Amino acid sequence: SSYQKVLEENRNLYNQIQDLKGTIRVYCRVRPFLQGQSNGECTVDYIGENGDMMIVNPLKQGKDSRRVFSFNKVFGTTITQEQIYGDTQPLVRSVLDGYNVCIFAYGQTGSGKTYTMSGPDLTNEETWGVNYRALRDLFDISKERTNAIKYEVYVQMIEIYNEQVRDLFTLDIRNNSQLNGLNVPDAFIVPVTCTQDVLDLMRIGQKNRAVGATALNVRSSRSHSVLTVHVRGVEVVSNSILRGCLHLVDLAGSERVDKSEAVGERLKEAQYINRSLSALGDVISALAQKSPHIPYRNSKLTQVLQDSLGNK
Ligand code: ADP
């Protein structure tokens, strides 16, 4: 009954979030405590029977400050990588049907974004995260359809750091004026035929991403990286062409940097990250409210993802 009370108190918020559900799906994964960690700043007290809400208890602030959060689905600590991916699979199929899809993880550094999206051990397919499972399915399904549709697949990989877009395959820095009709800077584009090709390219991209990282600063958590898989299909009977794309995004950590502690480069990075993550939030809210103006142009991140966040 005490949960019922918290629920009632948060009813408005709950209803607002329900409205968001549709073309944008939001899942929450609760990370287990890490080894040697017995508690954190907050715990998840309760996950609803339908799995679409949870009650979070910010331990330091006492029980009265518990809050309800609503999602399409909440995954508890015991969920497997395979179960997490289960809800994503239809999206991959829709890329091959000619839709644009974007998958990203949002959270603080250390909250489990890489674990969920990539997985802890690339050499062990059992532990693969959403990204690799999505790619594997993309190629498997395209092969199953080969008598009806011939697919070609291409990848691009870029990084957005301090509002500057860099091609992770060529290390070229591209600026806004070069954003083309694809809404991805005209970055180097590579044809691929299997998951392994993409994995090899991602490794190159990741290696390039580290270039320029200072010793004090882990660049990968301070920049956004976007791997885009473009799919072009030719229908065998009609010869008509369909195009879809899948953006797999590794967002910068969402932690707030204390202004009094961060100076120089660190502060600049933090400001850019905060600004682009709030621009992403603004776009998602505007889409949910069916606003006539969607503010895509407020950040490079939302410009790059524009075609998969609402247009198609
Ligand atoms: P982020 O990418 O958000 O910075 P990581 O994915 O690197 O965070 O996760 C931080 C640590 O927590 C890593 O040691 C990772 O292996 C571990 N971890 C994250 N999620 C889980 C999970 N669901 N189960 C077990 N360990 C996890």
CSV table of C-alpha atoms and ligand atoms in Angstrom, one decimal:
chain,number,residue,atom,x,y,z
A,1,SER,CA,0.0,0.0,0.0
A,2,SER,CA,2.9,2.4,0.5
A,3,TYR,CA,3.8,1.8,-3.1
A,4,GLN,CA,0.2,2.6,-4.0
A,5,LYS,CA,0.7,6.0,-2.2
A,6,VAL,CA,3.9,6.8,-4.1
A,7,LEU,CA,2.1,5.8,-7.3
A,8,GLU,CA,-0.8,8.1,-6.6
A,9,GLU,CA,1.5,11.0,-5.8
A,10,ASN,CA,3.2,10.6,-9.1
A,11,ARG,CA,0.1,9.9,-11.2
A,12,ASN,CA,0.5,13.0,-13.4
A,13,LEU,CA,4.1,12.3,-14.2
A,14,TYR,CA,3.2,8.7,-15.0
A,15,ASN,CA,0.5,9.8,-17.4
A,16,GLN,CA,2.8,12.2,-19.1
A,17,ILE,CA,5.3,9.6,-19.7
A,18,GLN,CA,2.7,7.2,-21.0
A,19,ASP,CA,2.2,9.7,-23.9
A,20,LEU,CA,5.7,9.4,-25.0
A,21,LYS,CA,5.3,5.7,-25.9
A,22,GLY,CA,4.9,5.1,-29.5
A,23,THR,CA,7.5,5.5,-32.1
A,24,ILE,CA,10.0,6.1,-29.4
A,25,ARG,CA,10.5,3.3,-27.0
A,26,VAL,CA,12.3,3.7,-23.7
A,27,TYR,CA,13.7,0.8,-21.7
A,28,CYS,CA,15.4,0.8,-18.4
A,29,ARG,CA,18.0,-1.7,-17.3
A,30,VAL,CA,18.9,-1.8,-13.6
A,31,ARG,CA,22.6,-2.6,-13.1
A,32,PRO,CA,23.4,-5.0,-10.3
A,33,PHE,CA,25.8,-3.7,-7.6
A,34,LEU,CA,29.4,-4.4,-8.7
A,35,GLN,CA,31.7,-6.7,-6.9
A,36,GLY,CA,32.7,-5.1,-3.6
A,37,GLN,CA,29.9,-2.6,-3.8
A,38,SER,CA,27.2,-3.1,-1.2
A,39,ASN,CA,25.1,-0.1,-1.9
A,40,GLY,CA,24.9,3.0,-4.0
A,41,GLU,CA,23.2,6.4,-4.0
A,42,CYS,CA,19.8,4.8,-4.7
A,43,THR,CA,18.1,1.5,-5.1
A,44,VAL,CA,15.2,0.2,-7.1
A,45,ASP,CA,12.6,-0.7,-4.5
A,46,TYR,CA,9.9,-2.1,-6.7
A,47,ILE,CA,9.3,-3.0,-10.4
A,48,GLY,CA,5.6,-3.0,-11.4
A,49,GLU,CA,3.8,-6.3,-12.3
A,50,ASN,CA,3.5,-5.2,-15.9
A,51,GLY,CA,7.2,-4.3,-16.0
A,52,ASP,CA,6.5,-0.8,-17.2
A,53,MET,CA,7.3,1.2,-14.0
A,54,MET,CA,9.7,1.2,-11.1
A,55,ILE,CA,10.0,3.0,-7.8
A,56,VAL,CA,13.4,4.4,-7.1
A,57,ASN,CA,14.6,5.1,-3.6
A,58,PRO,CA,17.3,7.8,-3.2
A,59,LEU,CA,18.7,6.3,-0.1
A,60,LYS,CA,20.3,9.4,1.4
A,61,GLN,CA,17.1,11.5,1.1
A,62,GLY,CA,14.8,9.0,3.0
A,63,LYS,CA,11.7,7.1,2.1
A,64,ASP,CA,9.5,10.2,1.4
A,65,SER,CA,11.5,11.1,-1.6
A,66,ARG,CA,10.8,7.9,-3.5
A,67,ARG,CA,9.8,8.5,-7.1
A,68,VAL,CA,8.0,6.5,-9.8
A,69,PHE,CA,9.6,6.2,-13.2
A,70,SER,CA,7.7,4.8,-16.2
A,71,PHE,CA,9.2,3.1,-19.2
A,72,ASN,CA,8.1,0.8,-22.0
A,73,LYS,CA,9.8,-1.9,-20.0
A,74,VAL,CA,12.0,-2.1,-16.9
A,75,PHE,CA,14.6,-4.9,-16.9
A,76,GLY,CA,15.7,-6.0,-13.5
A,77,THR,CA,19.3,-7.1,-12.5
A,78,THR,CA,18.9,-10.7,-13.4
A,79,ILE,CA,18.0,-10.2,-17.0
A,80,THR,CA,20.3,-11.7,-19.7
A,81,GLN,CA,21.8,-10.0,-22.8
A,82,GLU,CA,19.5,-12.2,-24.9
A,83,GLN,CA,16.4,-11.1,-23.1
A,84,ILE,CA,17.4,-7.4,-23.4
A,85,TYR,CA,17.8,-7.9,-27.2
A,86,GLY,CA,14.5,-9.7,-27.5
A,87,ASP,CA,12.5,-6.4,-27.6
A,88,THR,CA,14.8,-4.9,-30.2
A,89,GLN,CA,14.6,-7.5,-32.9
A,90,PRO,CA,11.5,-6.2,-34.6
A,91,LEU,CA,13.3,-2.9,-35.1
A,92,VAL,CA,16.1,-4.6,-37.0
A,93,ARG,CA,13.5,-6.2,-39.3
A,94,SER,CA,12.0,-2.8,-40.0
A,95,VAL,CA,15.4,-1.4,-41.1
A,96,LEU,CA,15.3,-4.1,-43.8
A,97,ASP,CA,11.7,-3.0,-44.7
A,98,GLY,CA,13.0,0.5,-45.4
A,99,TYR,CA,12.6,2.3,-42.1
A,100,ASN,CA,15.2,4.3,-40.2
A,101,VAL,CA,16.0,3.2,-36.7
A,102,CYS,CA,18.2,4.6,-33.9
A,103,ILE,CA,19.2,2.7,-30.8
A,104,PHE,CA,21.1,4.3,-28.0
A,105,ALA,CA,21.9,3.9,-24.3
A,106,TYR,CA,21.7,6.9,-22.0
A,107,GLY,CA,23.2,7.0,-18.5
A,108,GLN,CA,26.2,8.0,-16.4
A,109,THR,CA,29.6,6.7,-17.0
A,110,GLY,CA,29.7,3.3,-15.2
A,111,SER,CA,25.9,2.7,-15.5
A,112,GLY,CA,26.3,-0.2,-18.0
A,113,LYS,CA,25.9,1.4,-21.4
A,114,THR,CA,28.8,-0.4,-23.0
A,115,TYR,CA,27.9,-3.6,-21.3
A,116,THR,CA,24.4,-3.5,-22.7
A,117,MET,CA,25.2,-2.2,-26.2
A,118,SER,CA,28.4,-4.0,-26.9
A,119,GLY,CA,28.9,-6.6,-24.1
A,120,PRO,CA,31.7,-7.5,-21.7
A,121,ASP,CA,33.5,-9.9,-24.0
A,122,LEU,CA,33.5,-9.6,-27.8
A,123,THR,CA,35.0,-13.1,-28.2
A,124,ASN,CA,32.0,-14.7,-26.5
A,125,GLU,CA,28.8,-14.4,-28.6
A,126,GLU,CA,26.7,-15.4,-25.5
A,127,THR,CA,27.6,-12.1,-23.9
A,128,TRP,CA,27.1,-10.0,-27.0
A,129,GLY,CA,25.2,-6.8,-26.4
A,130,VAL,CA,22.4,-5.2,-28.5
A,131,ASN,CA,24.6,-3.8,-31.2
A,132,TYR,CA,26.3,-7.0,-32.3
A,133,ARG,CA,23.1,-9.0,-32.0
A,134,ALA,CA,21.3,-6.4,-34.2
A,135,LEU,CA,24.0,-6.7,-36.8
A,136,ARG,CA,24.0,-10.5,-36.8
A,137,ASP,CA,20.2,-10.5,-37.3
A,138,LEU,CA,20.4,-7.8,-40.0
A,139,PHE,CA,22.7,-10.0,-42.1
A,140,ASP,CA,20.8,-13.3,-41.2
A,141,ILE,CA,17.4,-11.8,-42.2
A,142,SER,CA,18.8,-10.2,-45.4
A,143,LYS,CA,20.1,-13.6,-46.4
A,144,GLU,CA,16.7,-15.3,-45.7
A,145,ARG,CA,15.1,-12.8,-48.0
A,146,THR,CA,17.6,-13.0,-50.8
A,147,ASN,CA,15.2,-14.6,-53.3
A,148,ALA,CA,12.8,-11.6,-52.9
A,149,ILE,CA,15.1,-8.7,-52.2
A,150,LYS,CA,18.8,-8.2,-52.9
A,151,TYR,CA,20.4,-6.2,-50.1
A,152,GLU,CA,23.6,-4.1,-50.1
A,153,VAL,CA,24.9,-2.9,-46.7
A,154,TYR,CA,27.3,0.0,-46.0
A,155,VAL,CA,28.7,1.4,-42.8
A,156,GLN,CA,29.9,4.8,-41.6
A,157,MET,CA,31.3,5.8,-38.2
A,158,ILE,CA,31.6,9.2,-36.8
A,159,GLU,CA,32.4,10.9,-33.5
A,160,ILE,CA,30.9,14.1,-32.1
A,161,TYR,CA,33.3,15.8,-29.7
A,162,ASN,CA,32.7,19.4,-28.5
A,163,GLU,CA,30.2,19.8,-31.3
A,164,GLN,CA,32.8,18.9,-33.9
A,165,VAL,CA,32.0,15.9,-36.2
A,166,ARG,CA,35.0,13.6,-37.0
A,167,ASP,CA,35.0,10.7,-39.4
A,168,LEU,CA,36.3,7.7,-37.4
A,169,PHE,CA,37.4,5.9,-40.5
A,170,THR,CA,39.5,8.6,-42.1
A,171,LEU,CA,40.0,10.9,-39.1
A,172,ASP,CA,38.7,13.8,-41.1
A,173,ILE,CA,37.0,16.6,-39.2
A,174,ARG,CA,33.8,17.6,-40.9
A,175,ASN,CA,31.8,20.5,-40.1
A,176,ASN,CA,28.1,21.3,-40.2
A,177,SER,CA,28.1,22.7,-43.8
A,178,GLN,CA,29.0,19.2,-45.0
A,179,LEU,CA,25.9,17.5,-43.6
A,180,ASN,CA,24.3,16.1,-46.7
A,181,GLY,CA,20.9,14.6,-47.5
A,182,LEU,CA,21.7,11.5,-45.5
A,183,ASN,CA,21.9,13.6,-42.4
A,184,VAL,CA,25.2,12.0,-41.7
A,185,PRO,CA,28.2,14.0,-42.6
A,186,ASP,CA,29.5,12.7,-45.9
A,187,ALA,CA,31.8,10.5,-44.0
A,188,PHE,CA,33.7,7.6,-45.6
A,189,ILE,CA,31.3,4.8,-46.4
A,190,VAL,CA,32.3,1.2,-46.6
A,191,PRO,CA,30.5,-1.7,-48.2
A,192,VAL,CA,30.2,-4.8,-45.9
A,193,THR,CA,28.9,-8.3,-46.4
A,194,CYS,CA,28.9,-9.9,-42.9
A,195,THR,CA,28.9,-9.2,-39.2
A,196,GLN,CA,32.7,-9.8,-39.0
A,197,ASP,CA,33.3,-7.0,-41.6
A,198,VAL,CA,31.4,-4.6,-39.3
A,199,LEU,CA,33.2,-5.8,-36.2
A,200,ASP,CA,36.6,-5.2,-37.9
A,201,LEU,CA,35.5,-1.7,-39.0
A,202,MET,CA,34.2,-0.9,-35.5
A,203,ARG,CA,37.6,-1.9,-34.0
A,204,ILE,CA,39.3,0.5,-36.4
A,205,GLY,CA,36.8,3.2,-35.5
A,206,GLN,CA,37.2,2.6,-31.8
A,207,LYS,CA,41.0,2.8,-32.1
A,208,ASN,CA,40.8,6.1,-34.0
A,209,ARG,CA,38.4,7.3,-31.4
A,210,ALA,CA,41.1,7.1,-28.8
A,211,VAL,CA,43.5,9.2,-30.9
A,212,GLY,CA,43.7,12.6,-29.3
A,213,ALA,CA,42.6,11.4,-25.9
A,214,THR,CA,44.7,13.0,-23.2
A,215,ALA,CA,46.1,11.0,-20.3
A,216,LEU,CA,43.8,12.6,-17.9
A,217,ASN,CA,40.8,12.2,-19.9
A,218,VAL,CA,38.9,9.1,-21.2
A,219,ARG,CA,37.8,10.5,-24.5
A,220,SER,CA,35.3,7.8,-25.3
A,221,SER,CA,33.0,8.7,-22.4
A,222,ARG,CA,33.2,12.4,-23.3
A,223,SER,CA,32.2,12.1,-26.9
A,224,HIS,CA,29.2,10.6,-28.8
A,225,SER,CA,30.0,8.0,-31.5
A,226,VAL,CA,27.5,7.0,-34.2
A,227,LEU,CA,27.8,3.9,-36.3
A,228,THR,CA,25.4,4.0,-39.2
A,229,VAL,CA,24.4,0.9,-41.1
A,230,HIS,CA,22.8,1.9,-44.4
A,231,VAL,CA,20.8,-0.8,-46.2
A,232,ARG,CA,19.8,-0.6,-49.8
A,233,GLY,CA,17.5,-3.3,-51.1
A,234,VAL,CA,16.4,-4.0,-54.7
A,235,GLU,CA,13.1,-6.0,-55.0
A,236,VAL,CA,13.7,-8.8,-57.4
A,237,VAL,CA,10.3,-8.8,-59.1
A,238,SER,CA,9.5,-5.0,-59.3
A,239,ASN,CA,13.1,-3.7,-59.3
A,240,SER,CA,12.0,-1.0,-56.8
A,241,ILE,CA,14.5,0.2,-54.3
A,242,LEU,CA,14.1,0.6,-50.6
A,243,ARG,CA,16.5,2.3,-48.2
A,244,GLY,CA,16.7,2.0,-44.4
A,245,CYS,CA,19.3,2.8,-41.9
A,246,LEU,CA,20.3,1.8,-38.4
A,247,HIS,CA,22.1,4.2,-36.1
A,248,LEU,CA,23.9,2.6,-33.2
A,249,VAL,CA,24.9,5.4,-30.9
A,250,ASP,CA,27.3,5.4,-28.0
A,251,LEU,CA,26.4,8.5,-26.1
A,252,ALA,CA,28.8,10.4,-23.8
A,253,GLY,CA,28.2,9.9,-20.1
A,254,SER,CA,25.3,11.9,-18.7
A,255,GLU,CA,27.0,12.7,-15.3
A,256,ARG,CA,26.9,16.3,-14.2
A,257,VAL,CA,30.3,17.8,-13.7
A,258,ASP,CA,30.5,20.0,-10.7
A,259,LYS,CA,31.2,23.5,-12.1
A,260,SER,CA,33.5,24.3,-9.2
A,261,GLU,CA,35.6,21.3,-9.9
A,262,ALA,CA,35.7,21.3,-13.7
A,263,VAL,CA,38.0,23.9,-15.4
A,264,GLY,CA,39.4,24.4,-18.8
A,265,GLU,CA,38.9,21.5,-21.3
A,266,ARG,CA,36.9,19.5,-18.8
A,267,LEU,CA,34.4,22.2,-18.3
A,268,LYS,CA,34.1,22.9,-22.0
A,269,GLU,CA,33.5,19.2,-22.7
A,270,ALA,CA,30.9,19.0,-19.9
A,271,GLN,CA,29.0,22.0,-21.2
A,272,TYR,CA,29.0,20.6,-24.8
A,273,ILE,CA,27.7,17.2,-23.5
A,274,ASN,CA,25.0,18.7,-21.3
A,275,ARG,CA,23.9,20.9,-24.2
A,276,SER,CA,23.7,18.1,-26.7
A,277,LEU,CA,22.0,15.7,-24.3
A,278,SER,CA,19.4,18.3,-23.5
A,279,ALA,CA,18.9,19.0,-27.2
A,280,LEU,CA,18.2,15.3,-27.6
A,281,GLY,CA,15.7,15.5,-24.7
A,282,ASP,CA,14.1,18.5,-26.3
A,283,VAL,CA,13.7,16.8,-29.6
A,284,ILE,CA,12.2,13.7,-28.0
A,285,SER,CA,9.7,15.8,-25.9
A,286,ALA,CA,8.7,17.8,-29.0
A,287,LEU,CA,8.1,14.6,-31.0
A,288,ALA,CA,6.1,13.2,-28.1
A,289,GLN,CA,3.9,16.3,-27.9
A,290,LYS,CA,3.5,16.3,-31.7
A,291,SER,CA,4.9,19.8,-31.8
A,292,PRO,CA,4.9,21.5,-35.2
A,293,HIS,CA,8.5,22.5,-34.7
A,294,ILE,CA,11.1,19.9,-33.8
A,295,PRO,CA,14.3,21.6,-32.7
A,296,TYR,CA,16.8,19.3,-34.6
A,297,ARG,CA,19.2,22.1,-35.4
A,298,ASN,CA,20.2,22.8,-31.8
A,299,SER,CA,23.0,20.2,-31.8
A,300,LYS,CA,25.1,18.1,-34.1
A,301,LEU,CA,23.8,14.9,-32.4
A,302,THR,CA,20.2,15.7,-33.2
A,303,GLN,CA,21.0,16.8,-36.7
A,304,VAL,CA,22.9,13.5,-37.4
A,305,LEU,CA,20.0,11.5,-36.0
A,306,GLN,CA,17.2,13.5,-37.5
A,307,ASP,CA,16.2,11.0,-40.1
A,308,SER,CA,15.7,8.2,-37.6
A,309,LEU,CA,14.2,10.2,-34.7
A,310,GLY,CA,11.0,11.2,-36.3
A,311,ASN,CA,11.0,11.8,-40.0
A,312,LYS,CA,10.6,8.3,-41.3
B,1,ADP,P1,29.3,2.7,-19.1
B,1,ADP,O1,29.5,2.2,-20.6
B,1,ADP,O2,27.9,3.2,-18.9
B,1,ADP,O3,30.4,3.7,-18.7
B,1,ADP,P2,30.0,0.0,-18.4
B,1,ADP,O4,29.2,-0.8,-19.4
B,1,ADP,O5,31.5,0.1,-18.7
B,1,ADP,O6,29.4,1.4,-18.1
B,1,ADP,O7,29.8,-0.7,-17.0
B,1,ADP,C1,30.5,-0.4,-15.8
B,1,ADP,C2,30.9,-1.7,-15.1
B,1,ADP,O8,29.7,-2.4,-14.7
B,1,ADP,C3,31.7,-2.7,-16.0
B,1,ADP,O9,32.6,-3.3,-15.2
B,1,ADP,C4,30.6,-3.7,-16.4
B,1,ADP,O10,31.2,-4.9,-16.7
B,1,ADP,C5,29.7,-3.7,-15.2
B,1,ADP,N1,28.3,-4.0,-15.6
B,1,ADP,C6,27.5,-3.1,-16.3
B,1,ADP,N2,26.2,-3.7,-16.5
B,1,ADP,C7,26.3,-4.9,-15.9
B,1,ADP,C8,25.3,-5.9,-15.8
B,1,ADP,N3,24.0,-5.8,-16.3
B,1,ADP,N4,25.7,-7.1,-15.2
B,1,ADP,C9,26.9,-7.2,-14.7
B,1,ADP,N5,27.9,-6.2,-14.7
B,1,ADP,C10,27.6,-5.1,-15.4
